[in-house]
C-alpha atoms as an extended CHARMM CRD file, in Angstrom:
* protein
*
       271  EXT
         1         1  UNK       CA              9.8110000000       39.4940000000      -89.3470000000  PROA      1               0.0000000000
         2         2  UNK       CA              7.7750000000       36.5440000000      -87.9230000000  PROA      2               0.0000000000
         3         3  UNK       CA              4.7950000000       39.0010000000      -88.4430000000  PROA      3               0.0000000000
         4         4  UNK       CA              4.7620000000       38.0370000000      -92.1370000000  PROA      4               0.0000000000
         5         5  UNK       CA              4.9880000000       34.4310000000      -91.3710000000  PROA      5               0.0000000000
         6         6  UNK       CA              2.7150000000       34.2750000000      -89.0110000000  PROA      6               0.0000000000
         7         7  UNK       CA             -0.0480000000       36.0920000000      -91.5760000000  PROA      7               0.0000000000
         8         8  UNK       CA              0.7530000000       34.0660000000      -93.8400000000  PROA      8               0.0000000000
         9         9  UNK       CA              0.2820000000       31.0210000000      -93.0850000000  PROA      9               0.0000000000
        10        10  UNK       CA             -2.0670000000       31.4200000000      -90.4960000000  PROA      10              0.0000000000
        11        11  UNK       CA             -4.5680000000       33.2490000000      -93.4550000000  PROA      11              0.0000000000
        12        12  UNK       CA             -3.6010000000       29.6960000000      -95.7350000000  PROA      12              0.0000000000
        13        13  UNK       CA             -4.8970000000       27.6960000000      -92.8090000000  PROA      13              0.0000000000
        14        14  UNK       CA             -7.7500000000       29.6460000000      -92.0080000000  PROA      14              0.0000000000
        15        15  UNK       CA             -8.8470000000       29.1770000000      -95.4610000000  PROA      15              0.0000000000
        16        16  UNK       CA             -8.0050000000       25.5430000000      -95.8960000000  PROA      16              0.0000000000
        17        17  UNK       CA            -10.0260000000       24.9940000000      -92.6540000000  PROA      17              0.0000000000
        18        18  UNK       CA            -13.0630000000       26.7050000000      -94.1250000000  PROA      18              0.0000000000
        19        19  UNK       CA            -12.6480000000       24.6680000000      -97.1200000000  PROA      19              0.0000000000
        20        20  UNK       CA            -13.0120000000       21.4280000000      -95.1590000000  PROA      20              0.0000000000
        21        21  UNK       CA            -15.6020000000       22.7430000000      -92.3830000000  PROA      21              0.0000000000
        22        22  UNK       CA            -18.0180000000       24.7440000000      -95.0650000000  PROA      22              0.0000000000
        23        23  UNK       CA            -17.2240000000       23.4350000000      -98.8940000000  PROA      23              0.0000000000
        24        24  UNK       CA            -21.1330000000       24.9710000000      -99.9280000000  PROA      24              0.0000000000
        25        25  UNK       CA            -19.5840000000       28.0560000000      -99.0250000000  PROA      25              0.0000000000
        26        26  UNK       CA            -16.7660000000       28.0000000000     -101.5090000000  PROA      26              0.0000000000
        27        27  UNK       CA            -17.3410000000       26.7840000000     -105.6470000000  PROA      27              0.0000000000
        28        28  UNK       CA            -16.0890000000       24.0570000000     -106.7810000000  PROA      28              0.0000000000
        29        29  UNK       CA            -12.6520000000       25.6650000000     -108.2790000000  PROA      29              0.0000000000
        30        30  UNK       CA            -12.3010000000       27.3090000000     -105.3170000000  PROA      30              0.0000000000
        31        31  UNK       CA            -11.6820000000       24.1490000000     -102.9050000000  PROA      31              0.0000000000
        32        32  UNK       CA             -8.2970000000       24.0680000000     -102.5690000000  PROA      32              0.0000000000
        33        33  UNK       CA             -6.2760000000       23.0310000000      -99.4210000000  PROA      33              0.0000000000
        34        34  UNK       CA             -2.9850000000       24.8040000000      -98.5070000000  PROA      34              0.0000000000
        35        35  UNK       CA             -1.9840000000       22.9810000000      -95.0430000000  PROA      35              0.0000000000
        36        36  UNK       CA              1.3020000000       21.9510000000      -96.6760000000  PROA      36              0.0000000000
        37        37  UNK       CA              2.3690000000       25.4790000000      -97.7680000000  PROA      37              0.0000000000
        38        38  UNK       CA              1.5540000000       26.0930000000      -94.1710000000  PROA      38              0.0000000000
        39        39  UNK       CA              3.6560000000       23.1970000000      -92.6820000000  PROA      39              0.0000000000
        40        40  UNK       CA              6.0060000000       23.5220000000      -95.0910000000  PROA      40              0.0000000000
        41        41  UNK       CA              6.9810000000       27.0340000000      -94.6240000000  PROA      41              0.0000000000
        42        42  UNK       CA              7.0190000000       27.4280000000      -91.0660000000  PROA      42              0.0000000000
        43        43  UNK       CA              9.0430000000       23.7990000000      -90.8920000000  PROA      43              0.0000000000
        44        44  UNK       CA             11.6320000000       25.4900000000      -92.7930000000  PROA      44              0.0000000000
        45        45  UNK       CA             11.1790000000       28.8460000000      -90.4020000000  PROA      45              0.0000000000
        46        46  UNK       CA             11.8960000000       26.3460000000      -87.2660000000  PROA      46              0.0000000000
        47        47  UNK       CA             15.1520000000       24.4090000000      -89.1610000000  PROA      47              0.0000000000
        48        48  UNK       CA             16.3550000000       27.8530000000      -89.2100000000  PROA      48              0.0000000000
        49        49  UNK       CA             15.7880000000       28.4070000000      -85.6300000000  PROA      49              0.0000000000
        50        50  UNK       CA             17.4560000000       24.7030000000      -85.0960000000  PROA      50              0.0000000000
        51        51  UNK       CA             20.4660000000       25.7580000000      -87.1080000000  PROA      51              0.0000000000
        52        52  UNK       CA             20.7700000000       29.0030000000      -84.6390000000  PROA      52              0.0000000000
        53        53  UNK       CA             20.2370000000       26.6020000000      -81.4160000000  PROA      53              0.0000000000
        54        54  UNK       CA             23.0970000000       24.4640000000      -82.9080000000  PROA      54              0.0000000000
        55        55  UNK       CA             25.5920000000       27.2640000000      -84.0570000000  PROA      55              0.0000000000
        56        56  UNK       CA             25.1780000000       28.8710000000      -80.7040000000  PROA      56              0.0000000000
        57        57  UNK       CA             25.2300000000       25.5910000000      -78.6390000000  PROA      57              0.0000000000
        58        58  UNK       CA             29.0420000000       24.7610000000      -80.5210000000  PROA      58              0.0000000000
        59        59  UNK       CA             30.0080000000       27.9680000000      -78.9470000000  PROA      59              0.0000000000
        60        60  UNK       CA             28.7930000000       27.3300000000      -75.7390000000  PROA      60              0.0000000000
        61        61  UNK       CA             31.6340000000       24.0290000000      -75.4930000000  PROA      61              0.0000000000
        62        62  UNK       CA             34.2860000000       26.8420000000      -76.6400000000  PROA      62              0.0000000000
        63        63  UNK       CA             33.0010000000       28.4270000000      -72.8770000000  PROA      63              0.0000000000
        64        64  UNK       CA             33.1530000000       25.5310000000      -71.2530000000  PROA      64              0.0000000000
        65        65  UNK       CA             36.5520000000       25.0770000000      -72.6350000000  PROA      65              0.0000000000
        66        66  UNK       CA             37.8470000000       28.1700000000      -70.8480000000  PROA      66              0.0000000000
        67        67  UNK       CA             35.8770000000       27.3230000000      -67.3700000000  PROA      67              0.0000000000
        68        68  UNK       CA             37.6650000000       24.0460000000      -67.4590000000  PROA      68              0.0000000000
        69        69  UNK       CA             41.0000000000       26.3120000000      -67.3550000000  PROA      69              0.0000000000
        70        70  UNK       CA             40.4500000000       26.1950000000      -63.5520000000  PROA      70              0.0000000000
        71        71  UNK       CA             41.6120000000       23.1160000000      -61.1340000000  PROA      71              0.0000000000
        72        72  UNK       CA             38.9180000000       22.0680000000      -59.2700000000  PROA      72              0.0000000000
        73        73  UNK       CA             40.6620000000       22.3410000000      -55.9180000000  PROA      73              0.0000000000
        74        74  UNK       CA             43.3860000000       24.8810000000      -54.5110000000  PROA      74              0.0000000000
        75        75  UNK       CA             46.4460000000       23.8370000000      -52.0520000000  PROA      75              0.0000000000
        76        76  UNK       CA             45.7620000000       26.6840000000      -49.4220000000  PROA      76              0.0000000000
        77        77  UNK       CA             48.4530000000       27.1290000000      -46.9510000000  PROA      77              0.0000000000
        78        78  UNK       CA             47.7190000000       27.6670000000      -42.8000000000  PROA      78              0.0000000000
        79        79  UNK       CA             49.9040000000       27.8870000000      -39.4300000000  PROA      79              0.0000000000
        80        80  UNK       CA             48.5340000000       24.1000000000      -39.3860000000  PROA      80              0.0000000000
        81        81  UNK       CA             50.1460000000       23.3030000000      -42.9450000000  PROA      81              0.0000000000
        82        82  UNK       CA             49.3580000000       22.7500000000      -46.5270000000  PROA      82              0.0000000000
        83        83  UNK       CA             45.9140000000       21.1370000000      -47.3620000000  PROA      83              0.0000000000
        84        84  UNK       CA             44.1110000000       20.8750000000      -50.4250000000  PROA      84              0.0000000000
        85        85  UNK       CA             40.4410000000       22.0150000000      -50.0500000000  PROA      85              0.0000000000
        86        86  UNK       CA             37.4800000000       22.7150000000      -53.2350000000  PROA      86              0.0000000000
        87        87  UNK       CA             37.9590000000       25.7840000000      -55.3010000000  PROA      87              0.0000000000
        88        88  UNK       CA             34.2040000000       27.3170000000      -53.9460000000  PROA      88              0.0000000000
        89        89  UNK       CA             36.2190000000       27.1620000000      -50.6120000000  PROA      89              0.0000000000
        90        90  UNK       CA             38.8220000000       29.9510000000      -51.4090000000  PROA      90              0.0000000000
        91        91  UNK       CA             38.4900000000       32.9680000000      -50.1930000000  PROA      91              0.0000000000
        92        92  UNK       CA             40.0190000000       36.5510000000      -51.0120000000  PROA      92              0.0000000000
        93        93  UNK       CA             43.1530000000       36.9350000000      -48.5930000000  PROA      93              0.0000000000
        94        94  UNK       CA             44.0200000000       32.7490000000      -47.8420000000  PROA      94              0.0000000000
        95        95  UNK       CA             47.2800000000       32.0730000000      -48.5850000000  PROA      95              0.0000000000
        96        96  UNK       CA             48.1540000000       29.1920000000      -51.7170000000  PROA      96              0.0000000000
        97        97  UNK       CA             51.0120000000       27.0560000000      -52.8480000000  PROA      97              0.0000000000
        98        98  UNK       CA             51.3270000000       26.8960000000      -57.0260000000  PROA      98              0.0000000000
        99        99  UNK       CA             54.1550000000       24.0550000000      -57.9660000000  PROA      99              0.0000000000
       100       100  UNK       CA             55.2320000000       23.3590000000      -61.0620000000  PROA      100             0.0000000000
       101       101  UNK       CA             52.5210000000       21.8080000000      -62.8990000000  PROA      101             0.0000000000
       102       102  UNK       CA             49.8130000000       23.1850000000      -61.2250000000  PROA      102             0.0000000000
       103       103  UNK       CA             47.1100000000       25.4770000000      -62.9200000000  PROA      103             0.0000000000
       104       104  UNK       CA             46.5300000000       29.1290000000      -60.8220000000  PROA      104             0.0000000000
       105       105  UNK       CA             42.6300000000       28.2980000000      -59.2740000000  PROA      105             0.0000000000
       106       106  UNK       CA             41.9300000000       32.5990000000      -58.3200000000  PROA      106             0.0000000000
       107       107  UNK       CA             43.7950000000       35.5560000000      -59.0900000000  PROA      107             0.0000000000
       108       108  UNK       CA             46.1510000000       36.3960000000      -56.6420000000  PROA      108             0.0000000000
       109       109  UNK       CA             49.4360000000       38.5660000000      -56.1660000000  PROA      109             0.0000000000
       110       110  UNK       CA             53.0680000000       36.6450000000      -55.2240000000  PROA      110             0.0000000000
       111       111  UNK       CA             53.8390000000       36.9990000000      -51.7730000000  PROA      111             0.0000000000
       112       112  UNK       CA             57.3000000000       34.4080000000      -51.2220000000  PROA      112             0.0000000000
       113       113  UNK       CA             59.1730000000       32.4370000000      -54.2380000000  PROA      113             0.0000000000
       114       114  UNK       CA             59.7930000000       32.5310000000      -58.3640000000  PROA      114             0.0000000000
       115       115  UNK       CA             58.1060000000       30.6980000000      -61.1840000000  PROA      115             0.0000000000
       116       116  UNK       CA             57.3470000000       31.0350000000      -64.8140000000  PROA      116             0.0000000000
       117       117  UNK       CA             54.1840000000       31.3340000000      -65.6220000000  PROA      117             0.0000000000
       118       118  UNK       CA             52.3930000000       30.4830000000      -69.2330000000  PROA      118             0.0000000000
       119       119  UNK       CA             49.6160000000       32.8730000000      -70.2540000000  PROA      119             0.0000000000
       120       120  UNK       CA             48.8890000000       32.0920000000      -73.5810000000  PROA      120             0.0000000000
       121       121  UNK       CA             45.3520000000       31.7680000000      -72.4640000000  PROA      121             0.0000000000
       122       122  UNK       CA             45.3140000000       35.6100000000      -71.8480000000  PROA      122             0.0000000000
       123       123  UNK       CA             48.0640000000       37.0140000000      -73.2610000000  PROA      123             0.0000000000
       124       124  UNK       CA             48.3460000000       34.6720000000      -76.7440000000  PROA      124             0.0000000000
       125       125  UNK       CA             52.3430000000       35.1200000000      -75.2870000000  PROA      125             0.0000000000
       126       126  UNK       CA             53.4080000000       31.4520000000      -75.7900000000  PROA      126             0.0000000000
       127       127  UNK       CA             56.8610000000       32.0910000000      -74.2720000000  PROA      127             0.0000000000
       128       128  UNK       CA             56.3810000000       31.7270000000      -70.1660000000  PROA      128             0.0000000000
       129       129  UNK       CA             56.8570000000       34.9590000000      -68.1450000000  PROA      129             0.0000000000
       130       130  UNK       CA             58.7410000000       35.1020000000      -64.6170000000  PROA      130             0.0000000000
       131       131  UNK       CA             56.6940000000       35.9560000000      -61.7980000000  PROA      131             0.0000000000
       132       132  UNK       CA             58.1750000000       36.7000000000      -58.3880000000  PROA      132             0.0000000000
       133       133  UNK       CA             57.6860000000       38.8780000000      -55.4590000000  PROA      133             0.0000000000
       134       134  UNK       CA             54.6840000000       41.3730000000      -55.7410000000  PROA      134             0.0000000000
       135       135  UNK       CA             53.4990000000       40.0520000000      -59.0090000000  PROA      135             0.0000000000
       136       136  UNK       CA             50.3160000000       38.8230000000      -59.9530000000  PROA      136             0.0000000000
       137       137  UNK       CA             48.9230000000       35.3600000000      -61.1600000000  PROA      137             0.0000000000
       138       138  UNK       CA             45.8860000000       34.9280000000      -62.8240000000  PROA      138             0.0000000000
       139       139  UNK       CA             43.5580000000       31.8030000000      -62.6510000000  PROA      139             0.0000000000
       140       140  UNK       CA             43.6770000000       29.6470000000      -65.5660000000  PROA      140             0.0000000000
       141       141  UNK       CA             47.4190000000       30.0840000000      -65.9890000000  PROA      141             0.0000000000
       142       142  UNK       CA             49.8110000000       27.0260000000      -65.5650000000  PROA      142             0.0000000000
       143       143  UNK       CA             52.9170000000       27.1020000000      -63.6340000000  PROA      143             0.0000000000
       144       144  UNK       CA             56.0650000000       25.7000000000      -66.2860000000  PROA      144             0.0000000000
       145       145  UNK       CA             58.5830000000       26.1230000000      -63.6820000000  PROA      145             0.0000000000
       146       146  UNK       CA             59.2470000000       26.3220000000      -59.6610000000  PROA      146             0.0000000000
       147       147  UNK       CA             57.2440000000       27.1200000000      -56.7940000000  PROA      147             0.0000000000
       148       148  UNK       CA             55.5420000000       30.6230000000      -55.3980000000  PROA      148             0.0000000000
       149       149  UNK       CA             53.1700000000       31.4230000000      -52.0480000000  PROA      149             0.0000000000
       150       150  UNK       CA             50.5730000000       33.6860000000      -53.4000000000  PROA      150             0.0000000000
       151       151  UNK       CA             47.3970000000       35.5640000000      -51.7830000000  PROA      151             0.0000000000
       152       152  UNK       CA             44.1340000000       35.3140000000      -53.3210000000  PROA      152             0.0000000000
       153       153  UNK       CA             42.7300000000       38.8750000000      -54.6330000000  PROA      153             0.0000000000
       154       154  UNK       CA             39.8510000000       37.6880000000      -56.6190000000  PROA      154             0.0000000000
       155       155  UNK       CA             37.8870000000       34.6410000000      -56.5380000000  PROA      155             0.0000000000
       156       156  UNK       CA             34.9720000000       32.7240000000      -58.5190000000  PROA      156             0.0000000000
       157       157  UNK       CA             33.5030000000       35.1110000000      -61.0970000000  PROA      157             0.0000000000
       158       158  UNK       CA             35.6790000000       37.7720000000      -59.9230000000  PROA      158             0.0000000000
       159       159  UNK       CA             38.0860000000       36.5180000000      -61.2860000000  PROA      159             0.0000000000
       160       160  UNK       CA             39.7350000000       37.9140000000      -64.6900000000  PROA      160             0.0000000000
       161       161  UNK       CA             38.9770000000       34.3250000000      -66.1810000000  PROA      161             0.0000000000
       162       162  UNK       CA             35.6260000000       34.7810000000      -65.4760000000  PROA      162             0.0000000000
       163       163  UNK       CA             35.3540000000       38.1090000000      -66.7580000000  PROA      163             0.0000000000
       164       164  UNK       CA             36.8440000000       37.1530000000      -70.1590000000  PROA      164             0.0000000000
       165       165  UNK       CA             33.9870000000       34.3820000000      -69.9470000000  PROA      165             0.0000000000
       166       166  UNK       CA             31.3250000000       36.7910000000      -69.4520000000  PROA      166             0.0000000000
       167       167  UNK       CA             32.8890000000       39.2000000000      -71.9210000000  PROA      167             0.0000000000
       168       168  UNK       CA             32.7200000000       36.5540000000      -74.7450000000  PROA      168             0.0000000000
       169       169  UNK       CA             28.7980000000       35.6140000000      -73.7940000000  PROA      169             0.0000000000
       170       170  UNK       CA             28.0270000000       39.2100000000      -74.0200000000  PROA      170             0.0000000000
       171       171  UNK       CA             29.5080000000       39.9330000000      -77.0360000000  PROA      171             0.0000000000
       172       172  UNK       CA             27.1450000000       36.8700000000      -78.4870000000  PROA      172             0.0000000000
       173       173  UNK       CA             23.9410000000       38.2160000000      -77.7300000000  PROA      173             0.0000000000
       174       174  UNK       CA             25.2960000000       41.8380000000      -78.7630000000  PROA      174             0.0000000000
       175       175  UNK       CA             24.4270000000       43.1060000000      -81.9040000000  PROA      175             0.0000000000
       176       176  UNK       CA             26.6350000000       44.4890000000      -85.2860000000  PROA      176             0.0000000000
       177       177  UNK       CA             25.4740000000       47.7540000000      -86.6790000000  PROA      177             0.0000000000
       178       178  UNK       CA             23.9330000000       45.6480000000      -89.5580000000  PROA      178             0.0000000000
       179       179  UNK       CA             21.7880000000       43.8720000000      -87.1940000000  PROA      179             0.0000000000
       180       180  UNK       CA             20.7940000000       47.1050000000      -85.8600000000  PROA      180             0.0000000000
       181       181  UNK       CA             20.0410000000       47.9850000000      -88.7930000000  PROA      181             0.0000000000
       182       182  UNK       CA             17.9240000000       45.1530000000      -89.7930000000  PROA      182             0.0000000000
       183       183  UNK       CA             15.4660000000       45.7710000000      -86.7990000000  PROA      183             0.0000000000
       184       184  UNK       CA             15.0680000000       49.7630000000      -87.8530000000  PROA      184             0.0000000000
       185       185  UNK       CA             14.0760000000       48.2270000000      -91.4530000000  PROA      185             0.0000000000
       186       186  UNK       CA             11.8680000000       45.7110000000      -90.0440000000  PROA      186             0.0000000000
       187       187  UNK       CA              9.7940000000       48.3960000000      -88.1410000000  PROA      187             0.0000000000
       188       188  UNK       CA              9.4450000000       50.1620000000      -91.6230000000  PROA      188             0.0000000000
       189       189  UNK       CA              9.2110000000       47.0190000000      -93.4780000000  PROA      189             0.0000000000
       190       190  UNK       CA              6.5500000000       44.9780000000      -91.9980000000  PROA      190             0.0000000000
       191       191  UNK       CA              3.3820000000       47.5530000000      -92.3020000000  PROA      191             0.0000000000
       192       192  UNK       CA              4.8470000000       48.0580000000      -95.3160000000  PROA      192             0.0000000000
       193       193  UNK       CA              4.2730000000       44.6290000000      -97.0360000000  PROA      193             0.0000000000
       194       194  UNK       CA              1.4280000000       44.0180000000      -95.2780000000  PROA      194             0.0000000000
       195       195  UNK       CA             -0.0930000000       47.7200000000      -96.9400000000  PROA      195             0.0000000000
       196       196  UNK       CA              1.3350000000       45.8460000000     -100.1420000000  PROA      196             0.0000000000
       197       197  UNK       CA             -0.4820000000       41.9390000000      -99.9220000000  PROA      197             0.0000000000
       198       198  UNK       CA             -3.6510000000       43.9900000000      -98.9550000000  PROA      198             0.0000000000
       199       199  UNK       CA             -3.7250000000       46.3550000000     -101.8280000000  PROA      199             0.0000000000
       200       200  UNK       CA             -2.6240000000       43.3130000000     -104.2280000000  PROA      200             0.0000000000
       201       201  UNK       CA             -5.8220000000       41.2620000000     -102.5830000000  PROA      201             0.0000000000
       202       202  UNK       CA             -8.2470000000       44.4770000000     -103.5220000000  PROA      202             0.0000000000
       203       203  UNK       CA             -6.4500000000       44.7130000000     -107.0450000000  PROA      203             0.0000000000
       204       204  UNK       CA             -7.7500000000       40.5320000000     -107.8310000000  PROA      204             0.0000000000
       205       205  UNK       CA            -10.7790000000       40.5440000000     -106.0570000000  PROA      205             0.0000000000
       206       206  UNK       CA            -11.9110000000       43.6790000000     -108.2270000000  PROA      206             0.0000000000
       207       207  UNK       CA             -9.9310000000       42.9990000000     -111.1580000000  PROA      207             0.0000000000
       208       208  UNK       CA             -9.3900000000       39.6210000000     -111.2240000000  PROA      208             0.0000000000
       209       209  UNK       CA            -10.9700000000       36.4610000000     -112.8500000000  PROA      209             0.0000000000
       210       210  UNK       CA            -13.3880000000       34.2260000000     -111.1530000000  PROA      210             0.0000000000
       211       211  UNK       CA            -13.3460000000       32.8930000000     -108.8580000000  PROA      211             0.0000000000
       212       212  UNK       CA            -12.0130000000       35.9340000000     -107.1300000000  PROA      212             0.0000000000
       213       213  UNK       CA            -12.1110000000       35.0750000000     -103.4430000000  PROA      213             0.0000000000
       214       214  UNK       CA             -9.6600000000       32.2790000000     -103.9640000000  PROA      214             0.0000000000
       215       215  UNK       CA             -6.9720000000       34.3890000000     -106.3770000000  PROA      215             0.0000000000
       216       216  UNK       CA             -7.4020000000       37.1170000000     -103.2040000000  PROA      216             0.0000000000
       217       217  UNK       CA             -6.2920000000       34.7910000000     -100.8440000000  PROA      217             0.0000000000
       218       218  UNK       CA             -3.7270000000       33.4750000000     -102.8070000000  PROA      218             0.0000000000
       219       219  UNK       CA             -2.2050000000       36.5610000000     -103.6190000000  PROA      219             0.0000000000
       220       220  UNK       CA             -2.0910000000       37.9230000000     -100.0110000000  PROA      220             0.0000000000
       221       221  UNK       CA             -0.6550000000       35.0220000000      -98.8250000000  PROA      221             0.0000000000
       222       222  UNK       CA              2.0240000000       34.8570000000     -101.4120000000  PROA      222             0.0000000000
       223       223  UNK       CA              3.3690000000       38.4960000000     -100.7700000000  PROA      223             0.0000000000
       224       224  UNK       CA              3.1410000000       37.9940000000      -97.0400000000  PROA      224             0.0000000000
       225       225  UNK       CA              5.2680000000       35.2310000000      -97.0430000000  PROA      225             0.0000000000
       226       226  UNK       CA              7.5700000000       35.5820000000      -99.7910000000  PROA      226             0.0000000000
       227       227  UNK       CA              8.5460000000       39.2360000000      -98.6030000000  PROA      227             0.0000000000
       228       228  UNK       CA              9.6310000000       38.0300000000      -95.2290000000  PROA      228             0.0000000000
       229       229  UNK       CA             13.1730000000       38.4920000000      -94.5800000000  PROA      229             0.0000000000
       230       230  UNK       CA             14.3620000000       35.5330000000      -93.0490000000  PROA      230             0.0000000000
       231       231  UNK       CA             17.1790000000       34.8310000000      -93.9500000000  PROA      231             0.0000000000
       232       232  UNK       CA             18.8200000000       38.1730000000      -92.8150000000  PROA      232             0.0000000000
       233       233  UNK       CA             17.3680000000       37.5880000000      -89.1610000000  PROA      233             0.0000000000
       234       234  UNK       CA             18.7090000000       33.9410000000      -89.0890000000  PROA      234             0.0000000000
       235       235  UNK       CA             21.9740000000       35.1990000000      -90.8580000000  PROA      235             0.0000000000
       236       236  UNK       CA             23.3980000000       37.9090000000      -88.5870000000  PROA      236             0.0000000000
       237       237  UNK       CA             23.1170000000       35.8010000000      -84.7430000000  PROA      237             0.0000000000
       238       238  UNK       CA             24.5160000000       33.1080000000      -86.3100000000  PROA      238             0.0000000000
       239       239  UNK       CA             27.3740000000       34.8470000000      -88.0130000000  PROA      239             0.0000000000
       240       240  UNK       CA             28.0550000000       36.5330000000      -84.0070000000  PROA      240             0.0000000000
       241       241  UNK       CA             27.7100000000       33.1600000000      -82.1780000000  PROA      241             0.0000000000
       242       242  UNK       CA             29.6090000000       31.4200000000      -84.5240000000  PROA      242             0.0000000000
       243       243  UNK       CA             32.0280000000       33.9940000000      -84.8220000000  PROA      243             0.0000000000
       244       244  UNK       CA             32.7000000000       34.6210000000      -81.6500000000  PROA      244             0.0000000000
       245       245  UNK       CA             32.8100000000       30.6170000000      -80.2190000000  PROA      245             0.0000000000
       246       246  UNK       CA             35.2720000000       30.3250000000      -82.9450000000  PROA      246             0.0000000000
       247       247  UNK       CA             37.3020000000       33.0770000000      -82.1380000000  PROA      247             0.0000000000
       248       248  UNK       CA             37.2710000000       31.8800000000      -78.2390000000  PROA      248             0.0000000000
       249       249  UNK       CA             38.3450000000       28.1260000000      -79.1590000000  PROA      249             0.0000000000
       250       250  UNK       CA             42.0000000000       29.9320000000      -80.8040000000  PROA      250             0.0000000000
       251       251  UNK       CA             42.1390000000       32.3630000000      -77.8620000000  PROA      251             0.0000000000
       252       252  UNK       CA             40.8170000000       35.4560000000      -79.5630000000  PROA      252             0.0000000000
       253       253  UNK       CA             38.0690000000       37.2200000000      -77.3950000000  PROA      253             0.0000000000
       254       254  UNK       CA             35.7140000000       39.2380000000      -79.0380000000  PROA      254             0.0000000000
       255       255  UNK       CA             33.9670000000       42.2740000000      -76.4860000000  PROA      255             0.0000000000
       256       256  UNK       CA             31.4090000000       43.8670000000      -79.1070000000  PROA      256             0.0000000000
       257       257  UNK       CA             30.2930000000       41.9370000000      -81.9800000000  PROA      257             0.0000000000
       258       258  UNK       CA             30.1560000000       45.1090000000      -83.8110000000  PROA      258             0.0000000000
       259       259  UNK       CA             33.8440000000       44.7260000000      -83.9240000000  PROA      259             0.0000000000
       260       260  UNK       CA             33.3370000000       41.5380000000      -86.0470000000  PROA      260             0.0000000000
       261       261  UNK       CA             32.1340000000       44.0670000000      -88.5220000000  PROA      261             0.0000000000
       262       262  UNK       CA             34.8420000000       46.6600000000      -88.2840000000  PROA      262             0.0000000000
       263       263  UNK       CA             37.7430000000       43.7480000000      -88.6700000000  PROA      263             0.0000000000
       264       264  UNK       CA             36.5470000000       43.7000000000      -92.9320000000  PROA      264             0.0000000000
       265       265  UNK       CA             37.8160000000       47.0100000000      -93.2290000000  PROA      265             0.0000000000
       266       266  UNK       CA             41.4300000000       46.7240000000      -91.3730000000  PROA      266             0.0000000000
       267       267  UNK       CA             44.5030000000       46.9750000000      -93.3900000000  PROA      267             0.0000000000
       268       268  UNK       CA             47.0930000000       47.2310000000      -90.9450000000  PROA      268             0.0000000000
       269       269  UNK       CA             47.1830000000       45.0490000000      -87.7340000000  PROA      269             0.0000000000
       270       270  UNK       CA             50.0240000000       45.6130000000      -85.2050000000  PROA      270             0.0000000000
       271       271  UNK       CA             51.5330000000       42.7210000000      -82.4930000000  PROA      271             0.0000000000
């Protein structure tokens, strides 16, 4: 869709150009300058893009919300004691402490001890859930009541917290069936409109009054520009990023944007 921009004004700017290099060329009716269509259009083109940039940078601090789920260190138990070391440093297999308080840094299964557990960051379950013995515990999670040893299973982005993270980015770059949609029609579209300004220029340089050069130009410019669909390819990323951000910040994770789509026509939800 930029195609038609980019025609557009850059045939405006060619001609204002050759207005101001070669005026003898051109009568005097004919002089006219168009750099502000130019600027003015593809300004507007770029606070579109800005709008995008914003939209999808807002979701990015919903992301950074859930990374911050994790404790930057871990309490890691060894025959030498209990010693608190940085979260990079854990390893699948070490043995951890969780207290009451704490936040679960890795996924791990319960080896010794009973706690409960809130998961409302994966489960949307506000009530806390017991965990003992052979159960597992799942970084991000905070630890309401009592005290558990646990062995790491899964670590850094192994780790179902980090999955859900790369889950939500992927669903904002995916695309709806709509947007899919849009791209098919823009392969059609394009040659399309441009078969249409070029047709319309042949119709006013043959047909049109004098002086015909300048009505040509005009005319081509004008379709090229004013058929661009822009606002449908600024419309449909934004809806996803912001969509999906906002979905993340309430605990709602989104895997396909296309299901963003699919929600309009539920009638019946089940919990």
């Amino acid at each position: 869709m930029d195609t038609l921009v980019a025609l557009g004004t850059g045939v405006a700017w060619l001609y204002s150009m050759s207005v101001n290099l070669w005026p003898q060329w051109f009568p005097m009716e004919a002089r006219h300058l168009y750099y502000e269509a130019s600027a003015m259009i593809i300004g507007l083109i770029n606070l579109g893009h800005m709008l995008e940039a914003r939209a999808r940078q807002r979701s990015s601090k919903a992301l950074e919300k859930l990374l911050d789920l994790t404790p930057p260190t871990a309490r890691v138990v060894t025959e030498e004691g209990e010693k608190s070391v940085p979260l990079a440093d854990v390893q699948p297999g070490m043995l951890l402490r969780l207290t009451t308080g704490d936040r679960v840094p890795v996924d791990g299964e319960i080896t010794q001890g009973e706690a409960w557990l809130d998961e409302a960051m994966l489960t949307g379950e506000p009530i806390p859930q017991q965990k003992d013995e052979g159960d597992s515990v799942h970084a991000g999670t905070v630890v309401q009541d009592g005290s558990v040893l646990f062995r790491a299973s899964a670590v850094g982005s192994h780790t179902t917290l980090s999955r859900i993270i790369r889950m939500v980015r992927q669903a904002q770059s995916s695309k709806p069936e709509i947007g899919q949609l849009a791209d098919k029609i823009s392969a059609i579209f394009v040659p399309v409109v441009v078969a249409i300004a070029l047709i319309s220029a042949a119709i006013w340089y043959f047909f049109g009054p004098a002086p015909q050069i300048v009505y040509t130009l005009v005319i081509a410019t004008t379709v090229l520009i004013i058929a661009c669909p822009c606002a449908l390819g600024l419309a449909t990323p934004m809806s996803i990023i912001s969509g999906v951000g906002r979905a993340a910040e309430f605990g709602v994770l989104v895997r396909d944007a296309d299901a963003l789509q699919r929600a309009s026509t539920l009638d019946t939800l089940v919990f």
